[in-house]
GROMACS .gro file of C-alpha atoms in nm:
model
  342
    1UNK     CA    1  -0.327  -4.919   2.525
    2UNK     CA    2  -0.479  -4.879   2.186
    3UNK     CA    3  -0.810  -4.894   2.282
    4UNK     CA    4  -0.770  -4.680   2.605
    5UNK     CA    5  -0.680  -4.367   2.375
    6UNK     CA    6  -1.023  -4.404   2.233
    7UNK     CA    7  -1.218  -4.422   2.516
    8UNK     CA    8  -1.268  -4.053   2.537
    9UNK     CA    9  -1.529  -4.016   2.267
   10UNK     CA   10  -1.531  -3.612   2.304
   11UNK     CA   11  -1.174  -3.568   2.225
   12UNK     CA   12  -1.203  -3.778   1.958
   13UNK     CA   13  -1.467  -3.607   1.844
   14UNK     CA   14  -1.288  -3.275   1.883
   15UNK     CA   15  -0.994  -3.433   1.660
   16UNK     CA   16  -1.222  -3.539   1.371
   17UNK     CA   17  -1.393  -3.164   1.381
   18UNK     CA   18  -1.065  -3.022   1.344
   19UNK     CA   19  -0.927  -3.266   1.084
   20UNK     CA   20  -1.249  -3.185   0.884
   21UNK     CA   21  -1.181  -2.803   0.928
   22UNK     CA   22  -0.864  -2.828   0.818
   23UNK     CA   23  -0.976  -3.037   0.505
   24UNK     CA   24  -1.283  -2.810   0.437
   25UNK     CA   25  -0.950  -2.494   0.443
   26UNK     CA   26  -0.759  -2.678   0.232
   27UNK     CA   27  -0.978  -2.750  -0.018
   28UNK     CA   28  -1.086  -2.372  -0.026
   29UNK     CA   29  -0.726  -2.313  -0.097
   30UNK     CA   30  -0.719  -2.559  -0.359
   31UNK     CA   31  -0.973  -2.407  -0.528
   32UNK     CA   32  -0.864  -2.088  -0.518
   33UNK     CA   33  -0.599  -2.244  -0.693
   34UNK     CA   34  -0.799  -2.384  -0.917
   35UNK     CA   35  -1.050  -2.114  -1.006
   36UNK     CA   36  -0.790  -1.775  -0.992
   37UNK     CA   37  -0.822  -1.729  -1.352
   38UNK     CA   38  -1.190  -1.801  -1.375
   39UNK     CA   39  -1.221  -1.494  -1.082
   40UNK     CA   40  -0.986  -1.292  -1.317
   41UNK     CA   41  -1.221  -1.322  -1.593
   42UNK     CA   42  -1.478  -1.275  -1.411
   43UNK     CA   43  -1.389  -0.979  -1.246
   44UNK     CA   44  -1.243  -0.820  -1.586
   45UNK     CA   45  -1.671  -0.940  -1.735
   46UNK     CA   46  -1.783  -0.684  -1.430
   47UNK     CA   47  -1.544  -0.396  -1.545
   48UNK     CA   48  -1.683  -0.459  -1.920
   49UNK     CA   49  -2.062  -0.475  -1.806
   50UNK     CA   50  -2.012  -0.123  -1.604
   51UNK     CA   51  -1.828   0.010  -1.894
   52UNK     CA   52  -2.061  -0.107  -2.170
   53UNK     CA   53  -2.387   0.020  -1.976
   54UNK     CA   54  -2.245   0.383  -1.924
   55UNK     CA   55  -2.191   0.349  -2.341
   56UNK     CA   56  -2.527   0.260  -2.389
   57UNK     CA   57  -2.640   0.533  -2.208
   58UNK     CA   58  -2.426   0.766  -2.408
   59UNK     CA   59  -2.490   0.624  -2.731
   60UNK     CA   60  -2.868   0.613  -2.648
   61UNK     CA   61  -2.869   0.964  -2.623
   62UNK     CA   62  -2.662   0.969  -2.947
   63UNK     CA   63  -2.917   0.750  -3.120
   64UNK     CA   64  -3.190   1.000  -3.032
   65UNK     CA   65  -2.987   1.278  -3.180
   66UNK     CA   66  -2.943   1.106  -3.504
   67UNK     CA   67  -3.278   1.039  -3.519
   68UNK     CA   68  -3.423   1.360  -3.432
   69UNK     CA   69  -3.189   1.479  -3.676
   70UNK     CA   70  -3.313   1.214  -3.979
   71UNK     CA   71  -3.665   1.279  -3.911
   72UNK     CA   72  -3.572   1.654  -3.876
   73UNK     CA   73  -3.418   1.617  -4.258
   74UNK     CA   74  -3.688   1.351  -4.363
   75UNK     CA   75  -3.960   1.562  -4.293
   76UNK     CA   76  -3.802   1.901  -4.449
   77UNK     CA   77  -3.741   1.687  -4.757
   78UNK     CA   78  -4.119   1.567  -4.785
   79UNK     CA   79  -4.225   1.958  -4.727
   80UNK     CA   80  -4.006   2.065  -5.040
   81UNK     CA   81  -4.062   1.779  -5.273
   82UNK     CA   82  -4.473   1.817  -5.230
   83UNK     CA   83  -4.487   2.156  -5.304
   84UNK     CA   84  -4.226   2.082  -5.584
   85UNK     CA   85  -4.454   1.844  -5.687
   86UNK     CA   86  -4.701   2.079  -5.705
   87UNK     CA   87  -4.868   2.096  -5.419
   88UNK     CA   88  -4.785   2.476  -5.339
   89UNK     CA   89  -5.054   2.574  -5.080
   90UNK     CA   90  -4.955   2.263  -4.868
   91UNK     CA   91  -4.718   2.252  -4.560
   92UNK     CA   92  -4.603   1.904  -4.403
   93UNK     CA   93  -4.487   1.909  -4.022
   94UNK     CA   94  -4.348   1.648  -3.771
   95UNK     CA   95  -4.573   1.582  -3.487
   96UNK     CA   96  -4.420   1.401  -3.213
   97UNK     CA   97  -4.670   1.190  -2.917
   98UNK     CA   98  -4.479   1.082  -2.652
   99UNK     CA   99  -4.759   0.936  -2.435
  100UNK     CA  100  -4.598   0.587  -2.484
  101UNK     CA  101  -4.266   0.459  -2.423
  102UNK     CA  102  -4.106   0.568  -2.715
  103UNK     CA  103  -4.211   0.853  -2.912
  104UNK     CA  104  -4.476   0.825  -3.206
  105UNK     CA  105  -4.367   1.050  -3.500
  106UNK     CA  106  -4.643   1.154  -3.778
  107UNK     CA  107  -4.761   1.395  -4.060
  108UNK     CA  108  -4.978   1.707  -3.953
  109UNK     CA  109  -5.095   1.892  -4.276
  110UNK     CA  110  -5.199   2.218  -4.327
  111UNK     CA  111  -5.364   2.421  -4.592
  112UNK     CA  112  -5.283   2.781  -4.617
  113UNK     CA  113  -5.177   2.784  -4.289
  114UNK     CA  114  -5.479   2.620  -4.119
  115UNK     CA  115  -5.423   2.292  -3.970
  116UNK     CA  116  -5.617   1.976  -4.120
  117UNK     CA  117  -5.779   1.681  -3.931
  118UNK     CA  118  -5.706   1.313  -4.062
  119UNK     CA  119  -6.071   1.278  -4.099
  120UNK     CA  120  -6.062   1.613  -4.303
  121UNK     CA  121  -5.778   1.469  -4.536
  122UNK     CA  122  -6.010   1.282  -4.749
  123UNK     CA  123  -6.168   1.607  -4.859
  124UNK     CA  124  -5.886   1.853  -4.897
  125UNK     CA  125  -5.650   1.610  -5.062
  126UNK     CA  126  -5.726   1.592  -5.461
  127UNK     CA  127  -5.598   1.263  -5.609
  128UNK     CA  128  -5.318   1.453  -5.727
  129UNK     CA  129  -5.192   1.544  -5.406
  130UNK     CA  130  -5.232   1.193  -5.278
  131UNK     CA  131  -4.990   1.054  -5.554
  132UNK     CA  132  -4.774   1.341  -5.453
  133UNK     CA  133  -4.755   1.335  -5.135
  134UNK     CA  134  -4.674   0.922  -5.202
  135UNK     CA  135  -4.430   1.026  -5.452
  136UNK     CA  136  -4.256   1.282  -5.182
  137UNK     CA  137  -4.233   1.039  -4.908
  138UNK     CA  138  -4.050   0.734  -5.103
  139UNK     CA  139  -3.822   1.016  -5.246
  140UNK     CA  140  -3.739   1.185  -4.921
  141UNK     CA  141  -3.596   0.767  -4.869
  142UNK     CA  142  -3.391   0.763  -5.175
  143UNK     CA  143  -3.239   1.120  -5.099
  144UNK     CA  144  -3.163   1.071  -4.752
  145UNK     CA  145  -2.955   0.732  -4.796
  146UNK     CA  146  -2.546   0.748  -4.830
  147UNK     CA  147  -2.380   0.727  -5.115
  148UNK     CA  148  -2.338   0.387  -5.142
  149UNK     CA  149  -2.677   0.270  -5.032
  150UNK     CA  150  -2.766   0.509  -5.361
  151UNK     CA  151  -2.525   0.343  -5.588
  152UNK     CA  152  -2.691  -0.018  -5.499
  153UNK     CA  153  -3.010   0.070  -5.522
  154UNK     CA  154  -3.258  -0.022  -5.814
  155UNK     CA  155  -3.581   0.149  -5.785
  156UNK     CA  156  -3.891   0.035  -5.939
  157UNK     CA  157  -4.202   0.304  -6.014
  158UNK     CA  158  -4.541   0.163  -6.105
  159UNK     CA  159  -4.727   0.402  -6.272
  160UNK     CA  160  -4.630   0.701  -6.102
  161UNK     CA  161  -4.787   0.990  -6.296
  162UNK     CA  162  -5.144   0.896  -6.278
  163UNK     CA  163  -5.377   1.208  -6.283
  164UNK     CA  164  -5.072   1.410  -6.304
  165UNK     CA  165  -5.148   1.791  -6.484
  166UNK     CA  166  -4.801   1.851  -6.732
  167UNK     CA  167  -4.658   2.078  -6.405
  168UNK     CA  168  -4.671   1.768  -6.254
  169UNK     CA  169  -4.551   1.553  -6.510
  170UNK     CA  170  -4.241   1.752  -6.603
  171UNK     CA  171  -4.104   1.789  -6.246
  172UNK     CA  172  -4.142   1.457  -6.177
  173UNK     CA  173  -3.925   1.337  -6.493
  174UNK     CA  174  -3.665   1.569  -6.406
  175UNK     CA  175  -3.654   1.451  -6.068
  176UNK     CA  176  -3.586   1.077  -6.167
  177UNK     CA  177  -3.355   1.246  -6.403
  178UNK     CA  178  -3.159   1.398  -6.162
  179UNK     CA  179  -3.136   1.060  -5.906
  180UNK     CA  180  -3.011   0.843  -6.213
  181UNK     CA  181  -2.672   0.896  -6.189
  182UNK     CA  182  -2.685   0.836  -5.820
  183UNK     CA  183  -2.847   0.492  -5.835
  184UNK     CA  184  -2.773   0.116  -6.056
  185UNK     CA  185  -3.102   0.188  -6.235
  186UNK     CA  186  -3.451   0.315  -6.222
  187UNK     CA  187  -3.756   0.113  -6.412
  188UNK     CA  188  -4.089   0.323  -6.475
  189UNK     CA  189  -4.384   0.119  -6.590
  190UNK     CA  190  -4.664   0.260  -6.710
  191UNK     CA  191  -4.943   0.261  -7.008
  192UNK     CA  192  -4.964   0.646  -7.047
  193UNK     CA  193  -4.901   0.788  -7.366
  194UNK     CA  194  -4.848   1.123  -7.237
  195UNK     CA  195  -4.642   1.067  -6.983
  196UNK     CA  196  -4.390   0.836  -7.199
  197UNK     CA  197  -4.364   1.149  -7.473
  198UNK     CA  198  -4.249   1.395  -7.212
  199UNK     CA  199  -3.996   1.137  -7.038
  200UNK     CA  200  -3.863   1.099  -7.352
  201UNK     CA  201  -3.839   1.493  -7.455
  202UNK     CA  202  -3.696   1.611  -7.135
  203UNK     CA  203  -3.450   1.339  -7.106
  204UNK     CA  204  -3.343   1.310  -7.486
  205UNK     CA  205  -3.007   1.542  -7.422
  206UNK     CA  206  -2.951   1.318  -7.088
  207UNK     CA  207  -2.631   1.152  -7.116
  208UNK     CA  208  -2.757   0.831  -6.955
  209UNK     CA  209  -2.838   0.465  -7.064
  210UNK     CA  210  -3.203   0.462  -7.129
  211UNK     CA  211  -3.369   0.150  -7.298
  212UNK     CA  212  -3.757   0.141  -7.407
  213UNK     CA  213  -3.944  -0.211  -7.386
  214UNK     CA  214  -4.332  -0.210  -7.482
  215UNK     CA  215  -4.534  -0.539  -7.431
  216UNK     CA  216  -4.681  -0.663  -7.716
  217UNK     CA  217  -4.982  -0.881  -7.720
  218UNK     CA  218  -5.085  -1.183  -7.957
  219UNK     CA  219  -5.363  -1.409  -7.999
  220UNK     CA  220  -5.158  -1.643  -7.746
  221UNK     CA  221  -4.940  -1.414  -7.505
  222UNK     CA  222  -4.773  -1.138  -7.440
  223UNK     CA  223  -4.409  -1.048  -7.495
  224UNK     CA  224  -4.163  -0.793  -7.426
  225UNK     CA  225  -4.055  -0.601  -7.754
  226UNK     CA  226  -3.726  -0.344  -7.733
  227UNK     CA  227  -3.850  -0.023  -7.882
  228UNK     CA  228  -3.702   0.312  -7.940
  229UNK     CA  229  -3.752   0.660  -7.843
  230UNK     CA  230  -3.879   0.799  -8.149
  231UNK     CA  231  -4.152   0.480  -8.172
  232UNK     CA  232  -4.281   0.628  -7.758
  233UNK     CA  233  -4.265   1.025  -7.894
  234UNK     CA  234  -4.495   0.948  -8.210
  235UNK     CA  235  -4.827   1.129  -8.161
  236UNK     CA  236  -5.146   0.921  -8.177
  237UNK     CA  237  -5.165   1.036  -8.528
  238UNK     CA  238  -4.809   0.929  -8.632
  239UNK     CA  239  -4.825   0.607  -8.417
  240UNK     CA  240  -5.170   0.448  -8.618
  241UNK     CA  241  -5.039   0.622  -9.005
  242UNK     CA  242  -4.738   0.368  -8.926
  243UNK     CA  243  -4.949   0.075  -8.807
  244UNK     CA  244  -5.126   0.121  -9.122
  245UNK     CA  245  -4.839   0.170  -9.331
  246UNK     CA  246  -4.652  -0.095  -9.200
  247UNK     CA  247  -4.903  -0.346  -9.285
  248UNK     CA  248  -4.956  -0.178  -9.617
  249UNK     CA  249  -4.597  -0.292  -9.683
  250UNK     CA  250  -4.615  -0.633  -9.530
  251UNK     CA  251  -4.351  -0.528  -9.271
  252UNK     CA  252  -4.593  -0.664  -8.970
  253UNK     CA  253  -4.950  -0.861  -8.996
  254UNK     CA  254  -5.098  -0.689  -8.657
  255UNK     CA  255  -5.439  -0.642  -8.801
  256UNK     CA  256  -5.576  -0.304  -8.898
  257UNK     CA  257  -5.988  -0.349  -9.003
  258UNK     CA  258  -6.018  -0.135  -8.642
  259UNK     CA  259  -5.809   0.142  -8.750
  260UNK     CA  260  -5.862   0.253  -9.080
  261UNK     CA  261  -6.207   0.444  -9.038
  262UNK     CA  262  -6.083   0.599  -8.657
  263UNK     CA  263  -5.752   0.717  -8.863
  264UNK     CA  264  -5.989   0.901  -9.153
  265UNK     CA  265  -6.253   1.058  -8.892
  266UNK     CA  266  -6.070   1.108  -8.589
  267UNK     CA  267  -5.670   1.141  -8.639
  268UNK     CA  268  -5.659   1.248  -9.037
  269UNK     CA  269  -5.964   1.462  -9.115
  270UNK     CA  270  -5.856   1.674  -8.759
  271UNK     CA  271  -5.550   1.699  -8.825
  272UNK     CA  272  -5.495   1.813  -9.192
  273UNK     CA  273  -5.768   2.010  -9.245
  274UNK     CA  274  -5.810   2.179  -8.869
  275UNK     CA  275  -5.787   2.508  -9.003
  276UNK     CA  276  -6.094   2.447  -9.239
  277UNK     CA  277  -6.294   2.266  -8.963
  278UNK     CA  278  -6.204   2.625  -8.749
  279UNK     CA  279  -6.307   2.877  -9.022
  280UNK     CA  280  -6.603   2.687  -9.169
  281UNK     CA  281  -6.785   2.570  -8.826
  282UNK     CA  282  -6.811   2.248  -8.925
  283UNK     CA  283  -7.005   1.969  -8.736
  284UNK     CA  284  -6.793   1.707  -8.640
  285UNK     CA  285  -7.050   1.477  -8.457
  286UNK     CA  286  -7.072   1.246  -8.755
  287UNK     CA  287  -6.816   1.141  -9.063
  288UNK     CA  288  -7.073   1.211  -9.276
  289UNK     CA  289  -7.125   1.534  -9.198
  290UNK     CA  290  -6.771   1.603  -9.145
  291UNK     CA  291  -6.685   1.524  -9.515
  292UNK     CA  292  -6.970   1.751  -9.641
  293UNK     CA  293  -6.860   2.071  -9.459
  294UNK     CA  294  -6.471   2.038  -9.503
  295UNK     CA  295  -6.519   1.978  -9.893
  296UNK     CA  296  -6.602   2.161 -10.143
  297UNK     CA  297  -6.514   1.984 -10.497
  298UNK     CA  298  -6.803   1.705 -10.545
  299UNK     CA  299  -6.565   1.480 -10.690
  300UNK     CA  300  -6.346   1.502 -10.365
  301UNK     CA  301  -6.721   1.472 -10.133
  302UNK     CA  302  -6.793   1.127 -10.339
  303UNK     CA  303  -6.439   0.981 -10.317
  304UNK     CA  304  -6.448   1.045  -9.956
  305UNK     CA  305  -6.784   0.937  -9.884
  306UNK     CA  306  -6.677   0.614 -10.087
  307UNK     CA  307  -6.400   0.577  -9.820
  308UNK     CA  308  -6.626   0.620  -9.567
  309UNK     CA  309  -6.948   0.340  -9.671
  310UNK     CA  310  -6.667   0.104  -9.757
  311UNK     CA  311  -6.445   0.143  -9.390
  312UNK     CA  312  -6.863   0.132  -9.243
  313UNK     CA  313  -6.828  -0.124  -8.958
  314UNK     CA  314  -7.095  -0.299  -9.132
  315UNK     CA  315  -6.921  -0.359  -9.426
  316UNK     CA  316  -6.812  -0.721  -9.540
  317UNK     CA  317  -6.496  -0.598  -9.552
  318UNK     CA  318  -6.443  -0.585  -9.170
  319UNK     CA  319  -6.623  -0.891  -9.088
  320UNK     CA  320  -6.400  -1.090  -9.305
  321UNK     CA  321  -6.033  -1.202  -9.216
  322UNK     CA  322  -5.916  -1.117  -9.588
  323UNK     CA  323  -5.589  -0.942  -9.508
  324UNK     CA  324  -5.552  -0.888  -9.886
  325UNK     CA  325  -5.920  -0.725  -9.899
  326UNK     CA  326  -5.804  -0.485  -9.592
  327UNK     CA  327  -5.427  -0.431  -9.736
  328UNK     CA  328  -5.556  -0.328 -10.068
  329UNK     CA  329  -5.844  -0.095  -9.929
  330UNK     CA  330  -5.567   0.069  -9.701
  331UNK     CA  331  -5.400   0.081  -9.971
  332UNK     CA  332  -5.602   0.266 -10.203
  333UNK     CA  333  -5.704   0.456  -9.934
  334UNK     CA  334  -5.344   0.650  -9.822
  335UNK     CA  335  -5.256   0.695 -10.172
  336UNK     CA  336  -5.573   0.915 -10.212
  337UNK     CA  337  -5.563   1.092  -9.913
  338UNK     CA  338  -5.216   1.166  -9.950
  339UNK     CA  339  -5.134   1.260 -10.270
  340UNK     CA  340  -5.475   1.500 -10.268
  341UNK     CA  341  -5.453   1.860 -10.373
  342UNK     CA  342  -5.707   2.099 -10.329
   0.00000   0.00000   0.00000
């Protein structure tokens, strides 16, 4: 009996198909089970993706604002700081190429009106302008970041003022003047005289922090030595009578055999008696000849004339390392020249 309900293969067949249909349902079910909250967070992942692209479509249009708007601002800023800088009869523009995917943004110049090539650049721009224009661009930065951007910030300038004219010069010190209260600190290096006696005379009523380091060299190295403002105003004149002076009075031992005759013939002799060199003509190309036509008294000729075979760069004197032979010839020397009446 057993075996006789089995000898219908098809219905058998027919019971397994169904069994296994009714398996493969249940399982379905059971997974459903199982994976309902994977489908809810998957279906909540589609509603974020839809939402987030039409927000990147909105802010990409934003974006493009702002930056139209930046470059807009960026580019006005590098017009008015190059002619502030002093290059008046140039105009800076924003060209925009958008050939490409994204727009290309760049500089067209012109002068006077009149458009200039790249290639032409080289020729219109005088070195001046170049260090401008440099000068305009890394400022239009600075000016254009927020407030607190500004307050970190510690800029560094290397040099700036090279072949700057005084117009130059003066704008650009009250420019960094104006920025230091906005910023943690700005450091200028630079080996020009000039340029460190007008920082310091424009920004002497400043009420800011300002500290003055000059390197100082040695037979070994070099070292950084904290100065003073009045030490960077001195005139050349000022600066080497005080070198001179100071070794007079043993207060440094920086040699001086290669200043005493420049100090005589080119900062002393100029200086005092300019308005004699003016009325009398006189030839300057020598020291010799100097002495003869700014004095009349031969007593005063000789004296100087002494001064002047004796600081000869022939001499012994300045061939020798006898400090003591230089100190008491400087000596000797500043107590004649200033304690002489004519």
């Amino acid at each position: 009996t057993f075996k006789k309900q089995y000898e219908n293969t098809e219905t058998i067949k027919q019971s397994v198909n169904s069994l296994k249909k009714e398996i493969e349902e249940l399982e379905y079910k059971n997974a459903r089970i199982d994976q309902n909250q994977d489908c809810v967070n998957y279906k909540t992942l589609q509603q974020e993706i839809v939402k987030l692209e039409a927000e990147i479509v909105t802010l990409e249009t934003r974006l493009k604002g702002d930056q139209s708007q930046y470059l807009e601002k960026y580019f006005t800023q590098i017009n008015e700081l190059f002619k502030k800088l002093g290059s008046k009869n140039f105009t800076l523009e924003k060209e925009t190429d958008n050939r490409g995917h994204l727009p290309v943004y760049s500089l067209k110049v012109k002068f006077h009106s009149v458009e200039i090539s790249n290639d032409q650049l080289k020729s219109v721009f005088s070195e001046s302008d170049r260090r401008a224009l440099a000068l305009a661009l890394f400022w239009a930065k600075i000016n254009l970041k927020d407030k607190a951007e500004k307050q970190k910030a510690i800029i560094i300038l290397d040099d700036p003022m090279t072949s700057f004219d005084d117009n130059r010069i003066s704008y650009s010190i009250n420019l960094f003047k104006g920025t230091i209260d906005q910023v943690s600190q700005i450091i200028i290096l630079t080996h020009y005289p000039h340029f460190i006696k007008r920082f310091c005379e424009i920004t002497k009523d400043a009420q800011i922090i300002t500290k003055y380091l000059e390197i100082k060299q040695d037979n070994t190295t070099s070292s950084l030595v904290l100065s003073d403002r009045n030490t960077f105003t001195m005139s050349e004149y000022e600066r080497v009578f005080m070198k001179i002076y100071g070794f007079i009075n043993r207060s440094h031992s920086e040699s001086i055999k290669t200043d005493l005759r420049p100090f005589l013939e080119n900062l002393y002799l100029p200086t005092i008696f300019a308005k004699q060199i003016q009325d009398k003509k006189v030839d300057c190309s020598s020291l010799e000849k100097m002495i003869d036509g700014i004095f009349d008294k031969e007593d005063v000729k000789t004296k100087f004339h002494e001064f002047r075979s004796t600081l000869n760069p022939d001499s012994h004197l300045f061939t020798s390392n006898n400090d003591e032979d230089v100190r008491n010839t400087a000596s000797a020397m500043m107590d004649y020249l200033f304690s002489l009446k004519l």
